[in-house]
XYZ file of C-alpha atoms in Angstrom:
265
model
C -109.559 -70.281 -106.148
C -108.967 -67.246 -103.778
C -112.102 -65.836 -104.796
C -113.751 -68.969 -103.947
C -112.608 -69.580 -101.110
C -113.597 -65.958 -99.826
C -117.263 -66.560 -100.608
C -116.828 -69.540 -98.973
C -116.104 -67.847 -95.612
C -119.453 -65.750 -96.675
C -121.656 -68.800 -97.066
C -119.400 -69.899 -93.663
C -120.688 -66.823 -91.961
C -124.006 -66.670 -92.903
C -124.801 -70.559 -91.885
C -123.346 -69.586 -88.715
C -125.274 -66.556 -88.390
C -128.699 -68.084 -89.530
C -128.144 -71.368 -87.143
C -126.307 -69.782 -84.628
C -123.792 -72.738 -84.983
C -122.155 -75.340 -86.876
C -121.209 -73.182 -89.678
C -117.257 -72.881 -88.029
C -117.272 -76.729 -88.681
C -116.485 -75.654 -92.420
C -113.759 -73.116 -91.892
C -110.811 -75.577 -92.003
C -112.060 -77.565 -95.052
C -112.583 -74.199 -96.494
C -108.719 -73.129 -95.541
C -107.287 -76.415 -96.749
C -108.962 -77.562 -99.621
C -109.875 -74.458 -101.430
C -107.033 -72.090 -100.666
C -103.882 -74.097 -99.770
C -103.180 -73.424 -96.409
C -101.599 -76.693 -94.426
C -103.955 -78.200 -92.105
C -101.738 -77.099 -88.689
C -101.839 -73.617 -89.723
C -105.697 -73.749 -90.723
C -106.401 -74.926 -87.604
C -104.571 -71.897 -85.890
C -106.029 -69.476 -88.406
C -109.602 -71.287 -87.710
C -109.274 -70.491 -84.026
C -109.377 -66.735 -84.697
C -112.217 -66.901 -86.959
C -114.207 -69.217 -84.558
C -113.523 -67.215 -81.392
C -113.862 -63.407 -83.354
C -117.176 -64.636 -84.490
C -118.061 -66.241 -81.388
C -117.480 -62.869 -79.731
C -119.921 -61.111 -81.820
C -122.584 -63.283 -80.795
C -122.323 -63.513 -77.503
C -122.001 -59.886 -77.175
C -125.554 -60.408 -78.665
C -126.989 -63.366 -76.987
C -125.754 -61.333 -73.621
C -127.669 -58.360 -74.157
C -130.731 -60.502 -74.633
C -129.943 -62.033 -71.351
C -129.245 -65.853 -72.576
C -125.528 -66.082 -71.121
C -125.121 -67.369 -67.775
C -121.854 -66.156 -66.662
C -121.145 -68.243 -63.602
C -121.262 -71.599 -65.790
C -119.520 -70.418 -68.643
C -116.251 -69.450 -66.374
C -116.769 -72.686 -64.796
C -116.659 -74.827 -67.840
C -114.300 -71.920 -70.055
C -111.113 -72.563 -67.072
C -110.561 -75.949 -67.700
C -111.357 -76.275 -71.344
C -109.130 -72.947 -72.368
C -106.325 -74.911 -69.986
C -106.701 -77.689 -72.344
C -106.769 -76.148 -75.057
C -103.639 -73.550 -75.053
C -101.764 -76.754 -73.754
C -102.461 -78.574 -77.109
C -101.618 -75.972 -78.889
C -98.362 -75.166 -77.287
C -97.308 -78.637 -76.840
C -99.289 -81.292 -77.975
C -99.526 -80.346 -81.627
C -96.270 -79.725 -82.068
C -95.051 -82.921 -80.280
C -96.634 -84.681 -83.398
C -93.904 -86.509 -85.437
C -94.398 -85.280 -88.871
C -94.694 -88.718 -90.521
C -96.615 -91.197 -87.793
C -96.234 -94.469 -89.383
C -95.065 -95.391 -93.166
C -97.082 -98.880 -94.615
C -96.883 -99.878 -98.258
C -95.654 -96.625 -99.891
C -98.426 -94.491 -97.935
C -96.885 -92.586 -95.069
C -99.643 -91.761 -92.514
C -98.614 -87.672 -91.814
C -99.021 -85.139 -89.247
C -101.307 -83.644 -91.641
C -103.482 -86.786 -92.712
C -103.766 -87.305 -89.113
C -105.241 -83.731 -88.315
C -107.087 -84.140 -91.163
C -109.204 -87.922 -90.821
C -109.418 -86.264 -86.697
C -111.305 -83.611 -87.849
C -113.153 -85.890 -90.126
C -114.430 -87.634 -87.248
C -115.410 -84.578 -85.452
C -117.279 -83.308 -88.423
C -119.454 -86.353 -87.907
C -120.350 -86.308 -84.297
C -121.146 -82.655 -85.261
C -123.475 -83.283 -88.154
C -125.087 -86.047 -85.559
C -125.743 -82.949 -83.451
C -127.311 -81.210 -85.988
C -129.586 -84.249 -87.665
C -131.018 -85.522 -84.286
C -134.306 -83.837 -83.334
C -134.327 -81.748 -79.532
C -136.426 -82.391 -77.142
C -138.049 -79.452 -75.689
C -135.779 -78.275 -73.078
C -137.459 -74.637 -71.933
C -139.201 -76.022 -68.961
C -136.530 -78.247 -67.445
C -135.474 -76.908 -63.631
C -131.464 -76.351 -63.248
C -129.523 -78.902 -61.749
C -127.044 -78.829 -59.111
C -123.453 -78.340 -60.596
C -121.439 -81.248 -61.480
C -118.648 -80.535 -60.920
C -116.420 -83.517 -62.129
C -118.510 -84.185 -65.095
C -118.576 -80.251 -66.214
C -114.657 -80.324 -65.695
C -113.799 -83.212 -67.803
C -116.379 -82.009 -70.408
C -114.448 -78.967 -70.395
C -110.841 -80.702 -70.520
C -112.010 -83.135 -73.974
C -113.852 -79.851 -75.436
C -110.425 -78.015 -74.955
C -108.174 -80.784 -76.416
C -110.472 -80.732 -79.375
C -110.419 -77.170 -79.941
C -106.816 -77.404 -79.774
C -106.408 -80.048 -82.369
C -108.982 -79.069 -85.070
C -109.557 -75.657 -84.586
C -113.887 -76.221 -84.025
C -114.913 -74.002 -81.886
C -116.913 -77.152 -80.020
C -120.792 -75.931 -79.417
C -122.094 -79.162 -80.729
C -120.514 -81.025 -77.472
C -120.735 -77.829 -74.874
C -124.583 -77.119 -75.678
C -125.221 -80.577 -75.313
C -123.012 -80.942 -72.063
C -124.829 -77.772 -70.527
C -128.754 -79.011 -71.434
C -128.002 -82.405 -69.755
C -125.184 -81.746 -66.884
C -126.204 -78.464 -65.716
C -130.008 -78.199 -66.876
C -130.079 -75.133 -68.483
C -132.887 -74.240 -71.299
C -131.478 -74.325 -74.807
C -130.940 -70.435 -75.347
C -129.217 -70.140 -72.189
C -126.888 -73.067 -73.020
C -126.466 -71.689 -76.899
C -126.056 -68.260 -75.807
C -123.726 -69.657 -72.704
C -121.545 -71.608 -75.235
C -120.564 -68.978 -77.384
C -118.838 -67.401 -74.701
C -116.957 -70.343 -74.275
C -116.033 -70.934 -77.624
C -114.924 -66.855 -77.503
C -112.338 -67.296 -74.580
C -111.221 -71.037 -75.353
C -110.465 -70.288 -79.127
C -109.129 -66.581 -78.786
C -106.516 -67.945 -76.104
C -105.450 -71.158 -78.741
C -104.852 -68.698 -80.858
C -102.425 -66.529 -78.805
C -100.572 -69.675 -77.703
C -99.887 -70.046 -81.712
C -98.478 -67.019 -81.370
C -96.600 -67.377 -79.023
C -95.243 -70.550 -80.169
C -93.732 -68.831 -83.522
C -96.422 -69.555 -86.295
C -96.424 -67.432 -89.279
C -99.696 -65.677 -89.677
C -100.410 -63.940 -92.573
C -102.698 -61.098 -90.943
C -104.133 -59.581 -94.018
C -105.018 -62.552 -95.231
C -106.670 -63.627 -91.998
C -108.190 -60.533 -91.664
C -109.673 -60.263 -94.716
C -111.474 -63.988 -94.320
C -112.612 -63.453 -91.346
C -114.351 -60.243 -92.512
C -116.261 -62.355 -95.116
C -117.341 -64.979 -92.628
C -118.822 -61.850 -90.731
C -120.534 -60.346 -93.462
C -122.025 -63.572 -94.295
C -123.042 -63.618 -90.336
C -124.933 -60.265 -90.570
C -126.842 -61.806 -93.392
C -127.216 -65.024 -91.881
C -128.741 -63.145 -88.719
C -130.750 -61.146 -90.809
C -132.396 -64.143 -92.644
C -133.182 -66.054 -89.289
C -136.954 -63.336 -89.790
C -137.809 -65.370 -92.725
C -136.098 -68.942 -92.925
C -137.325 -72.008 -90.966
C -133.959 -72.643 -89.271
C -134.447 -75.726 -87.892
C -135.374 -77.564 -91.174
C -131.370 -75.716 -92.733
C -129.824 -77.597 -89.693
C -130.686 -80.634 -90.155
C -130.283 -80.171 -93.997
C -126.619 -78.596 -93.194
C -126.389 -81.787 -90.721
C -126.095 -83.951 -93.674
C -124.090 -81.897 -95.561
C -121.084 -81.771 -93.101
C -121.931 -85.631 -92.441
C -120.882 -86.146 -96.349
C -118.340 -83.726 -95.664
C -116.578 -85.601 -92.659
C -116.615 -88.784 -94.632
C -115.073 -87.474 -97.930
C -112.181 -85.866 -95.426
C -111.471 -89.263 -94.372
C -111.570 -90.952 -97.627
C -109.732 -88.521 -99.604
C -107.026 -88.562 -96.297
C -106.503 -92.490 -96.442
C -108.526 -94.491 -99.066
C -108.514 -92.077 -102.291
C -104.272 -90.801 -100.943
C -103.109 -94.351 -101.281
C-alpha cells in the first residue's frame, strides 16, 4: 500500500501540474485512505505538500508575469491569520468524540473527514462549470470588506482540511477584484504558498509529530508528477481533464461522506 500510495502523490502531482489546480484536493484522501495516516495529521502533512508545490508554480507563473503582488498580500494577511489560528487553536479545541447516537460515535476524525467531503464538492463544482471568458474584463476597484472576509473563510478552510483553496480564491479574484484568469490563477498560487506554508509551521509549533522522511519523500513524488504534468500541458486539451477530474473528485467527496457516516454505522 506504500507503494501505492507514492504513485498516488505522482498522479497527485501531475494533475496538478497539467491543470494548474485541483490536483491538492486528493492529497488527504491519498494520506488517509491509502497509507494510514489519521486525518488531523494528513491535513498538517497536506499543508506542506500544497504550499511546497504551490511555491514552485508561482515562482513560474511570476516569471511569466501573471502574479499581481499587491492583491495577493492583500488577500494572503487575513487568510494566513485565519488559517495559523485554526491550526493552533481551533483544531485542537475539537473534542475527540462530538456526539455518540445509537452505537455510532460521531469523531474528531469523521468530522474532518465528511468537512472535507463537502469541500471536495464545491471544488469539483469549480472544476465542472464552464468559464466565461474573462481576458477582456477591466479591474475593479478593491473591495475591501468582501476580499477580507473571502480571505478569513479561505483561511479557516485551509486550516481545517489542509486544501490549499484556489477553487474559492480564483473565483473570489475574477469576480471581486476583476482580474483576467491567468493573473488570478497565477495570483492564487502565491496565496496558497504563504497561507499553507505558515499552517504548517503553526503544527509545528503546536507539537505534532512529523515524520520528515516520509513527508519528504511524498512530496517529491507529487513534484515529479508536476514536472510531467507541466510537461504534458504541450499536448493534452486541459480543459476537457478538468472537467473530467471535476467529476471524479465529485464521486470522490460523496464516497468520503458515505463511507464517514452511512457505510461506518
Amino acid at each position: 500500500m506504500e507503494i501505492l500510495g507514492y504513485l498516488l502523490a505522482v498522479v497527485m502531482g501531475f494533475t496538478l501540474g497539467l491543470l494548474g489546480g485541483g490536483g491538492s484536493i486528493l492529497t488527504v484522501p491519498i494520506l488517509v485512505y491509502v497509507l494510514g495516516v489519521e486525518p488531523v495529521l494528513a491535513t498538517a502533512y497536506s499543508l506542506f505538500v500544497v504550499g511546497s508545490t504551490a511555491v514552485i508554480g508561482g515562482a513560474q507563473k511570476h516569471r511569466q508575469g501573471l502574479v499581481r503582488w499587491k492583491t495577493g498580500i492583500v488577500f494572503a494577511i487575513p487568510s494566513l491569520v485565519a488559517v495559523l489560528l485554526t491550526r493552533l487553536y481551533l483544531v485542537p479545541a475539537i473534542p475527540e468524540t462530538i456526539f455518540r447516537l445509537d452505537g455510532f460515535s460521531f469523531t474528531k476524525d469523521i468530522a474532518i473527514m465528511v468537512f472535507f467531503g463537502v469541500v471536495m464538492l464545491l471544488a469539483s463544482y469549480s472544476m465542472i462549470k464552464d468559464r466565461k471568458d474573462t481576458s477582456e474584463q477591466k479591474e475593479k476597484p478593491f473591495n475591501f470588506p468582501l476580499i477580507l472576509a473571502e480571505g478569513l473563510i479561505v483561511g479557516v478552510i485551509t486550516g481545517l482540511v489542509g486544501a490549499g483553496g484556489g477553487f474559492l480564491i480564483v473565483p473570489a479574484l475574477v469576480l471581486l477584484v476583476g482580474l483576467p484568469i491567468k493573473e488570478a490563477v497565477g495570483t492564487s498560487l502565491v496565496i496558497i504558498a504563504i497561507k499553507s506554508l505558515i499552517g504548517f509551521l503553526g503544527d509545528i509549533g503546536s507539537g505534532q509529530d512529523i515524520n520528515w522522511t516520509f513527508l519528504l519523500l511524498f512530496t517529491a513524488c507529487s513534484f515529479a508528477g508536476m514536472f510531467i504534468g507541466t510537461y504534458a500541458t504541450r499536448f493534452v486539451s486541459a480543459d476537457r481533464l478538468k472537467k473530467g477530474f471535476g467529476w471524479f473528485v465529485l464521486a470522490m467527496g460523496i464516497f468520503i461522506i458515505l463511507s464517514e457516516t452511512v457505510f461506518a454505522v
